[in-house]
Short mmCIF file of N, CA and C in Angstrom, two decimals:
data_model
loop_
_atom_site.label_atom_id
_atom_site.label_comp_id
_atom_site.label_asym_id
_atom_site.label_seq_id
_atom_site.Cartn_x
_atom_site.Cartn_y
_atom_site.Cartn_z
N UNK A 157 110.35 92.79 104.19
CA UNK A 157 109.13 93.43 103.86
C UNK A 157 108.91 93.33 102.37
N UNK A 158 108.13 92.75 101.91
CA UNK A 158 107.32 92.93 100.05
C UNK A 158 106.37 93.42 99.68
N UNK A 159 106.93 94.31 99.03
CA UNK A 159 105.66 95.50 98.19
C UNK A 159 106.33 96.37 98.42
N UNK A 160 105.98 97.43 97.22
CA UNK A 160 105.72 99.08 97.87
C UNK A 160 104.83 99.70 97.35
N UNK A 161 103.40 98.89 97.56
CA UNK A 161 102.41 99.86 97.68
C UNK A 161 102.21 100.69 98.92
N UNK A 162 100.81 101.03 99.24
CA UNK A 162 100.48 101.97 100.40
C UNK A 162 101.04 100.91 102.03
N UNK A 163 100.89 99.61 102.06
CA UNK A 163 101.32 99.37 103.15
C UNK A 163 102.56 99.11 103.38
N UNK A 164 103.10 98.61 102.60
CA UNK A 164 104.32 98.07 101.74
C UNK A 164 105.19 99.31 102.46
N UNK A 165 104.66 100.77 101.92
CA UNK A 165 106.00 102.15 102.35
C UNK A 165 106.00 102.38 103.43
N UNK A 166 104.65 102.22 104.18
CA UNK A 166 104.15 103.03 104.82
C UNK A 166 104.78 102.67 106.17
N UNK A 167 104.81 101.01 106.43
CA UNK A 167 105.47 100.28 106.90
C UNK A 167 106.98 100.13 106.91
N UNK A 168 107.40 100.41 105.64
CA UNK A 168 108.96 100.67 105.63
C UNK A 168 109.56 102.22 106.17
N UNK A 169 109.03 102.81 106.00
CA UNK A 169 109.21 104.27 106.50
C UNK A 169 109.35 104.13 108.00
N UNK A 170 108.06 103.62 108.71
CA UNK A 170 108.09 103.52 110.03
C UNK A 170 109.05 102.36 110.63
N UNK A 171 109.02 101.54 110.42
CA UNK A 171 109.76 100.18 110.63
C UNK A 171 111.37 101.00 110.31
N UNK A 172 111.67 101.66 108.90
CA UNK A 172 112.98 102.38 109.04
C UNK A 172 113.79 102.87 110.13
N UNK A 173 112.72 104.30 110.18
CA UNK A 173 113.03 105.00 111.80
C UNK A 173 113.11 104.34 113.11
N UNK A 174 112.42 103.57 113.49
CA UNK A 174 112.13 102.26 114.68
C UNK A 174 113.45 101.48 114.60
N UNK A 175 114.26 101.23 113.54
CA UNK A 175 115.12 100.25 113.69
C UNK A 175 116.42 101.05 113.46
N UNK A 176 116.51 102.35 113.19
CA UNK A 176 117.57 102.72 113.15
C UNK A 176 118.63 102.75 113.73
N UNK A 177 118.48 103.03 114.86
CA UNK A 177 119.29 102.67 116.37
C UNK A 177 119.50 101.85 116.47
N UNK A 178 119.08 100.54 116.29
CA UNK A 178 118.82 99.24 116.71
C UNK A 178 119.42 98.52 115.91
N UNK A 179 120.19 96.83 116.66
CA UNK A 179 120.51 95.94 115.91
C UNK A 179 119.64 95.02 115.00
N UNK A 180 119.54 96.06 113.91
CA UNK A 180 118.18 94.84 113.17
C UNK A 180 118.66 95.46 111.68
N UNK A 181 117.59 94.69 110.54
CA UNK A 181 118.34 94.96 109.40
C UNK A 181 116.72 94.81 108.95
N UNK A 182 116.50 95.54 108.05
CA UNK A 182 115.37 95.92 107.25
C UNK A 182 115.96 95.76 105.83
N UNK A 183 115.06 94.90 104.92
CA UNK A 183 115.03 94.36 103.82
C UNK A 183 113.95 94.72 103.30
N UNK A 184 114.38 95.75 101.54
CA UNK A 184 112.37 95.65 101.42
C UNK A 184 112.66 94.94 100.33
N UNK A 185 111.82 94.21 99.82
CA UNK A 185 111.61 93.88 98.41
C UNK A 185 110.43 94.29 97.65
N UNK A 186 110.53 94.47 96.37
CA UNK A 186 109.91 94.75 95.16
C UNK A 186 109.84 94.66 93.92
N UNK A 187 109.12 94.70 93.16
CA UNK A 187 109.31 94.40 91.76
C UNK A 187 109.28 96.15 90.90
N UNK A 188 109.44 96.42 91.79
CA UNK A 188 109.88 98.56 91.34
C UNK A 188 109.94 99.06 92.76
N UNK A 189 111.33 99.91 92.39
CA UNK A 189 111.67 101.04 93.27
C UNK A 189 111.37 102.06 93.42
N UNK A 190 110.25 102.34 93.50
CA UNK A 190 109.59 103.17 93.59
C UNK A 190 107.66 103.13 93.70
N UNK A 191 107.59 103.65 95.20
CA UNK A 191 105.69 104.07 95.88
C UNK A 191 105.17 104.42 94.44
N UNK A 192 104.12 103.93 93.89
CA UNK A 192 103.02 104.47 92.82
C UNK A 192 101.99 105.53 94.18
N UNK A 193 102.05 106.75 93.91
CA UNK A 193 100.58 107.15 94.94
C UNK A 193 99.36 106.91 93.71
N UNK A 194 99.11 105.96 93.83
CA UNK A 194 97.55 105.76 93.00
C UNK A 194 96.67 106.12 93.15
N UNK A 195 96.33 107.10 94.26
CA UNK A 195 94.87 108.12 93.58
C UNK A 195 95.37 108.97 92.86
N UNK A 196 96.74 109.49 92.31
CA UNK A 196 96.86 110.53 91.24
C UNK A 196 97.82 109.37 89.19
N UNK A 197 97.30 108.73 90.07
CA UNK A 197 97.46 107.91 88.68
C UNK A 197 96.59 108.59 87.38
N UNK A 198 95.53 108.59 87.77
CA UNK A 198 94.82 109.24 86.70
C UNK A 198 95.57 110.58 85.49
N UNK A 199 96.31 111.00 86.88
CA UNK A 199 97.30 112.64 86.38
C UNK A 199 97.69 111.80 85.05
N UNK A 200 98.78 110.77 85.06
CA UNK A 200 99.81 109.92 83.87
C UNK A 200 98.85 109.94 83.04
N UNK A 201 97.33 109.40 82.95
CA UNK A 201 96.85 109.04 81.66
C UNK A 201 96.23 109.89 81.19
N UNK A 202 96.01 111.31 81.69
CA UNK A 202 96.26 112.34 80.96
C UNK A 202 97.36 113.09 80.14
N UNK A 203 98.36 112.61 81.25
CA UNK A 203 99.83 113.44 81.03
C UNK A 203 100.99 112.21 81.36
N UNK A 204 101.65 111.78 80.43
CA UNK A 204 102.87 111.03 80.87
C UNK A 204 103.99 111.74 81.46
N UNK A 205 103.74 113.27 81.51
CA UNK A 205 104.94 113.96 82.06
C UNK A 205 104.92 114.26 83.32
N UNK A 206 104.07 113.46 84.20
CA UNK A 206 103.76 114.24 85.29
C UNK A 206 103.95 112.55 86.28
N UNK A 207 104.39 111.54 85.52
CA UNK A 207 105.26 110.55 86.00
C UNK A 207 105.80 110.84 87.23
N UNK A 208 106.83 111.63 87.27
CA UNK A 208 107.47 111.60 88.61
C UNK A 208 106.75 112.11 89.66
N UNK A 209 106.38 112.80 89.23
CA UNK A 209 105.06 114.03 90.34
C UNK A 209 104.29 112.90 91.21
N UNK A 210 103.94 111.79 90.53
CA UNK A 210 103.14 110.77 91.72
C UNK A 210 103.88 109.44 91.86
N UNK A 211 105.73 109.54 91.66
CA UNK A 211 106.07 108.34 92.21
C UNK A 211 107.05 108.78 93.47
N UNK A 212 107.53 107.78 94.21
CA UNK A 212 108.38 108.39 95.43
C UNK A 212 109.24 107.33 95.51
N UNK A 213 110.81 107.70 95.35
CA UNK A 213 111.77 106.07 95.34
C UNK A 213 111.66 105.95 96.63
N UNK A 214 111.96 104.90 96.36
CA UNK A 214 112.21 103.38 97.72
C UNK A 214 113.29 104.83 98.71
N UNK A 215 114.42 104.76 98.04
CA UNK A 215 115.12 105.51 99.06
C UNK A 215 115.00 106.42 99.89
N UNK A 216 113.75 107.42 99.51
CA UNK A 216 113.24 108.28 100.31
C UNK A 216 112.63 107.91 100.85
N UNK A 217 112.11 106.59 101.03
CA UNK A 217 111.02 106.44 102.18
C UNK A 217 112.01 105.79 103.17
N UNK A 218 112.33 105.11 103.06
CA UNK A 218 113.57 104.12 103.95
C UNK A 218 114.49 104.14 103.53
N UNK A 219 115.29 105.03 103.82
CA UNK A 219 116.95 105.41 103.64
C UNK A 219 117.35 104.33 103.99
N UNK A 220 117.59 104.04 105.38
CA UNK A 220 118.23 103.06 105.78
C UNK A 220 117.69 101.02 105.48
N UNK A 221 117.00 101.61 104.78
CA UNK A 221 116.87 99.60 104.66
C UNK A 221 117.16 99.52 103.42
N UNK A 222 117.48 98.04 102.64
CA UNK A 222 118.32 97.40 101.95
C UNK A 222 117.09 97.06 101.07
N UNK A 223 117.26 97.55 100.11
CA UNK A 223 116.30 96.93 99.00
C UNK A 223 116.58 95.91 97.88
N UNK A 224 115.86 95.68 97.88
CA UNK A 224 115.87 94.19 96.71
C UNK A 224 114.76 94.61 95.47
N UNK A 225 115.52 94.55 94.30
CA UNK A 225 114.96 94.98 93.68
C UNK A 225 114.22 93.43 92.65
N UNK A 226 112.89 93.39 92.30
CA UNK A 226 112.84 91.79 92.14
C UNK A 226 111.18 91.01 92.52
N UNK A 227 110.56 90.28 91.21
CA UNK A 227 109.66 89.88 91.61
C UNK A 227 109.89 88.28 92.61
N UNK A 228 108.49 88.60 93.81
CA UNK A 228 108.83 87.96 94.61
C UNK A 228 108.15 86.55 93.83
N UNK A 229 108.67 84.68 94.44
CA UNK A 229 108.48 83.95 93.48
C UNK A 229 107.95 82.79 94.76
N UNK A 230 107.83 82.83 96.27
CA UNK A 230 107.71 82.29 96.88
C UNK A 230 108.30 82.51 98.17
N UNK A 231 107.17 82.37 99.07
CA UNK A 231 107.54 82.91 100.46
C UNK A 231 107.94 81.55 101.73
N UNK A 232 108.76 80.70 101.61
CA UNK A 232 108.90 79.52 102.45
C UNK A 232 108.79 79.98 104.04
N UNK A 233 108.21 79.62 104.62
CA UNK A 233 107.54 79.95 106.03
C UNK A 233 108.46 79.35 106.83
N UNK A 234 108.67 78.12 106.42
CA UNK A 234 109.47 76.92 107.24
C UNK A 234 111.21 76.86 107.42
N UNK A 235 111.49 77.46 106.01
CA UNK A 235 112.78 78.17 106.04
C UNK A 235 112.92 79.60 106.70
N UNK A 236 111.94 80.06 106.59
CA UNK A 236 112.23 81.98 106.64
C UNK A 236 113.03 82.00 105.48
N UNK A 237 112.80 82.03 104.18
CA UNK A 237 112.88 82.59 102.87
C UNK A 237 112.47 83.42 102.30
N UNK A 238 112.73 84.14 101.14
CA UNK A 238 111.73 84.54 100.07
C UNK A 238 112.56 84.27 98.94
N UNK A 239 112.24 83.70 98.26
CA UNK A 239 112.64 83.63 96.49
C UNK A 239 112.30 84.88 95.67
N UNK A 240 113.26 85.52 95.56
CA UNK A 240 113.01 86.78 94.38
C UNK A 240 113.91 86.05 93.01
N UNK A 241 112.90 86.42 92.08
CA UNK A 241 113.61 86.00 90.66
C UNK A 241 113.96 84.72 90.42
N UNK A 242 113.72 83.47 91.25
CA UNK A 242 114.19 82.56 90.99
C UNK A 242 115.62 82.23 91.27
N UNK A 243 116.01 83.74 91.69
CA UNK A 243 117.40 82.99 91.68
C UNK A 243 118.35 83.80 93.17
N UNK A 244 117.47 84.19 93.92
CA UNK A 244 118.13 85.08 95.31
C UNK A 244 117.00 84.65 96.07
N UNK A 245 117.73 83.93 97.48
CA UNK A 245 116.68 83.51 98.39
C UNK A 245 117.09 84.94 99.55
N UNK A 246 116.11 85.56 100.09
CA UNK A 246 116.75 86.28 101.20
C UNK A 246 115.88 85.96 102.65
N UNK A 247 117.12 85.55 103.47
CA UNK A 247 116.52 85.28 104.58
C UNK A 247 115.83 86.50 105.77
N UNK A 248 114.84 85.73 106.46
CA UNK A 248 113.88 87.08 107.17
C UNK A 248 113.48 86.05 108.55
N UNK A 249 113.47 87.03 109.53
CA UNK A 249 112.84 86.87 110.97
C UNK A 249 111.67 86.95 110.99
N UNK A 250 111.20 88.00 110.11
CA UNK A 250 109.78 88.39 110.60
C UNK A 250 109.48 88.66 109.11
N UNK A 251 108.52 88.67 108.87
CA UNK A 251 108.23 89.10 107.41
C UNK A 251 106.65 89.52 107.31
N UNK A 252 106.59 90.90 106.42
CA UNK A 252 105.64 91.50 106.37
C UNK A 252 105.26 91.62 105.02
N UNK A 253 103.99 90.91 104.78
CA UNK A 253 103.64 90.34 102.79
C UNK A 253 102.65 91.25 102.70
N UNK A 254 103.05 92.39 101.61
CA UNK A 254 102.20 93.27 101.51
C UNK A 254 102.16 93.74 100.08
N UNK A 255 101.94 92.56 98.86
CA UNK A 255 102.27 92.60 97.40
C UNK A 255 100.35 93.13 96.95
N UNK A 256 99.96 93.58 97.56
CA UNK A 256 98.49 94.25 96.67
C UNK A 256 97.41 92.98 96.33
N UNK A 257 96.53 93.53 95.71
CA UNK A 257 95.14 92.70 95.18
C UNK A 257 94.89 92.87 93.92
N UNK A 258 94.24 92.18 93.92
CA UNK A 258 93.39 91.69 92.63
C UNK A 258 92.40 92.44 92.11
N UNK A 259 92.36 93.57 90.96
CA UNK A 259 91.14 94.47 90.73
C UNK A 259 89.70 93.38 90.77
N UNK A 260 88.69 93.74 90.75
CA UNK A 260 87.45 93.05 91.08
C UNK A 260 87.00 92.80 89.67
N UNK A 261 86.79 91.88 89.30
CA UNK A 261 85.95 92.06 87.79
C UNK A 261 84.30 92.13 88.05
N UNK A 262 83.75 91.10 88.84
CA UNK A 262 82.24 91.12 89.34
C UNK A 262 82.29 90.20 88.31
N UNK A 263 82.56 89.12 87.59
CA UNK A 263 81.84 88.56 86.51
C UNK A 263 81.25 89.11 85.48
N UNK A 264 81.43 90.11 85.61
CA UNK A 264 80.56 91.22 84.54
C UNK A 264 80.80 91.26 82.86
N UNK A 265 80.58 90.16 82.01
CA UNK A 265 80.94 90.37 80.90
C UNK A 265 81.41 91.15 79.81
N UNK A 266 82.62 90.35 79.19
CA UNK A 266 83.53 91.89 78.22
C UNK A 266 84.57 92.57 79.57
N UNK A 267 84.36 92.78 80.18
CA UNK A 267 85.32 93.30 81.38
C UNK A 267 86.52 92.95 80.88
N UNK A 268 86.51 91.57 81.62
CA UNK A 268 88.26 91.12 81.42
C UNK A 268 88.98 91.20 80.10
N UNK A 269 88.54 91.02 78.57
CA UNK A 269 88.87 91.47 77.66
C UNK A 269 88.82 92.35 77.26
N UNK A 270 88.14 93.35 77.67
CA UNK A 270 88.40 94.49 77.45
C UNK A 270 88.85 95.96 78.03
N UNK A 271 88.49 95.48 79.37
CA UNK A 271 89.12 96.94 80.22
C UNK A 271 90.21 96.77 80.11
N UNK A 272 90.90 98.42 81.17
CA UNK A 272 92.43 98.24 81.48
C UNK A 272 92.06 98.52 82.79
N UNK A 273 92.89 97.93 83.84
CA UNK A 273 93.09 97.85 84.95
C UNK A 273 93.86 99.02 85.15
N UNK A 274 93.79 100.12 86.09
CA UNK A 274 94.09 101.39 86.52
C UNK A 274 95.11 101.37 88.19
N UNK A 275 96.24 100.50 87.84
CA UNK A 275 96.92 99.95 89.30
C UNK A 275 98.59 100.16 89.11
N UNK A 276 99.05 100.27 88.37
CA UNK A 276 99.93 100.71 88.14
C UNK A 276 100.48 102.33 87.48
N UNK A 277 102.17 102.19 87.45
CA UNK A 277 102.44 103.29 86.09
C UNK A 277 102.29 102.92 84.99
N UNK A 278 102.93 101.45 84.68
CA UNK A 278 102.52 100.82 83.37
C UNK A 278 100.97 101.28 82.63
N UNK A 279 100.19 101.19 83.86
CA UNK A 279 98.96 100.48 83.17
C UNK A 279 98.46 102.11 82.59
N UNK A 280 98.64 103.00 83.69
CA UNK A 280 97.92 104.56 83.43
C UNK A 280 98.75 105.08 81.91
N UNK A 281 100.21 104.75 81.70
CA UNK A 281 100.64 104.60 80.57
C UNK A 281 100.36 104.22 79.50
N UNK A 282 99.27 102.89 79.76
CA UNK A 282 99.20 102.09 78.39
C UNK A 282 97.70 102.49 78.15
N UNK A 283 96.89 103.29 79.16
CA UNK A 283 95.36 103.92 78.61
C UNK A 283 95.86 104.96 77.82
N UNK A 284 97.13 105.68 78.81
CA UNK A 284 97.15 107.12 77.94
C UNK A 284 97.34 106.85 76.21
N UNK A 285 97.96 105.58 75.38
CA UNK A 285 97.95 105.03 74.22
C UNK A 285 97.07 105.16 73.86
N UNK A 286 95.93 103.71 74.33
CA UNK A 286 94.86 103.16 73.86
C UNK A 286 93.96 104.57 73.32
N UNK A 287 93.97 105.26 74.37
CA UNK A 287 93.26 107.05 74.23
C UNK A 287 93.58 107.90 73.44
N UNK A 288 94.84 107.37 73.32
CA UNK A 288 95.21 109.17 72.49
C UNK A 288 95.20 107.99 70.91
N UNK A 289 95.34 106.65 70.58
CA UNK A 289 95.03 106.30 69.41
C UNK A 289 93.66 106.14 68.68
N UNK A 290 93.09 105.85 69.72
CA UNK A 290 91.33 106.12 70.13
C UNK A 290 90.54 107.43 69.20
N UNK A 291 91.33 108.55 69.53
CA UNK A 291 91.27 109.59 69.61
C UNK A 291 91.96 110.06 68.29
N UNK A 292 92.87 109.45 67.99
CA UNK A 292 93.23 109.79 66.37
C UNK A 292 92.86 109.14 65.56
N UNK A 293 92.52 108.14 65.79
CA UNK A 293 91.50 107.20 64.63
C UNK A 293 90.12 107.33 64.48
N UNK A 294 89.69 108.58 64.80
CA UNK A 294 88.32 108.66 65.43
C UNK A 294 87.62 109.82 64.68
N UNK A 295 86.74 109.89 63.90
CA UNK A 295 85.92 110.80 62.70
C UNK A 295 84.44 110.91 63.28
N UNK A 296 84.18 112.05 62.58
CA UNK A 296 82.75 112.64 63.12
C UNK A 296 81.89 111.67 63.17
N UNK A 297 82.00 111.06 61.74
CA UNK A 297 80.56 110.02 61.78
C UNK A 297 81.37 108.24 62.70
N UNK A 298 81.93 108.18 63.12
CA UNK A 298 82.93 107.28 63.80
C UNK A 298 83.73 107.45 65.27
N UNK A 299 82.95 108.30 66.18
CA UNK A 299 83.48 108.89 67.37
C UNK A 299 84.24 107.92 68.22
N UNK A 300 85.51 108.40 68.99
CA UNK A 300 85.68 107.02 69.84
C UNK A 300 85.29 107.25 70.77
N UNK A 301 84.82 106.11 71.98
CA UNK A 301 84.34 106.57 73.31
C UNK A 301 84.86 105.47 73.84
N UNK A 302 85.09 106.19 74.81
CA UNK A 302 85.60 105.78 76.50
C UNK A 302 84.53 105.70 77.55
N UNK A 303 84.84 104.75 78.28
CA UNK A 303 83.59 104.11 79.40
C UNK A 303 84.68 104.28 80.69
N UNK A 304 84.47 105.04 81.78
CA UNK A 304 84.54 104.39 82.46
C UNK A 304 84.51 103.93 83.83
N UNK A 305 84.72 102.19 84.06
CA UNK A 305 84.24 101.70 85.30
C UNK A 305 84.78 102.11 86.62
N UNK A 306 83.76 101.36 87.40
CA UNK A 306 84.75 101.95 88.95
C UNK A 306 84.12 103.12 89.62
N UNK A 307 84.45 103.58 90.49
CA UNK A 307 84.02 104.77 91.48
C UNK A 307 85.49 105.05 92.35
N UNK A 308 86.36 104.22 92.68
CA UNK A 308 87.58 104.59 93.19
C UNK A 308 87.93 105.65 93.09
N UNK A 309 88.98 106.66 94.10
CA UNK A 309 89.40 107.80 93.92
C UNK A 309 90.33 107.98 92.34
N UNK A 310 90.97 106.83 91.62
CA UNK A 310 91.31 107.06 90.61
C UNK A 310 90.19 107.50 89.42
N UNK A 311 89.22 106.97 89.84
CA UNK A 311 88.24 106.52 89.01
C UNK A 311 87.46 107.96 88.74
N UNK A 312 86.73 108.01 89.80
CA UNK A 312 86.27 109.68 89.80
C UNK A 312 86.80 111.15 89.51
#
């Protein structure tokens, strides 16, 4: 299994319990150990202390499966592979690819150079910066302002 976003856990959790009994072996992979719940992302880029409050490790969701910790680098179909890191192939029966999307830009000019993408911890981390330097470099006749895009539950 790859990812641990929303389908990524959600799937490992259930797939966990389902195979517990059973002769089977559950593998998750990821590039972090640990569920982001991303509609409270927003919480971090107010507050970096409230980090843990919206992450959930790998281990609590699926005790019993074997994690790989590791960006994935290629999924060989024909082998039943996955390349993590370049340098660990792990073999799979069945495999469930559930590594996320691509925020939308719309073509909308200035976007891509200039927003921040709101999809990670990293990223809610690196507004809470941009903001709070924003915000100290910022004089009456020189206000800083913040825009921003989207309507998503992070967003609103």
């Amino acid at each position: 299994m790859l990812g641990a976003g929303y389908a990524g856990s959600k799937t490992a959790q259930l797939l966990g319990r389902e195979l517990s009994d059973r002769d089977a072996e559950l593998v998750w992979v990821s590039d972090r150990d640990y569920h982001l719940v991303l509609h409270e992302a927003h919480r971090v880029v107010r507050d970096p202390e409230v980090a843990d409050a919206v992450t959930v490790p790998v281990a609590e969701i699926a005790p019993g499966a074997e994690f790989v910790e590791g960006t994935v680098d290629r999924v060989d179909v024909e082998e039943r592979t996955v390349a993590v890191d370049g340098a660990r192939d792990v073999e799979y029966d069945y495999a469930l690819i559930a590594l996320g999307s691509e925020t939308a830009l719309y073509g909308i000019p200035g976007v891509d150079e200039h927003a921040h993408a709101l999809k990670t911890l990293d990223d809610a981390l690196g507004i809470h910066e941009v903001v709070v330097d924003a915000a100290a470099s910022a004089t009456h006749d020189d206000p800083a302002r913040v825009v921003v895009g989207g309507a998503g539950l992070s967003r609103v």
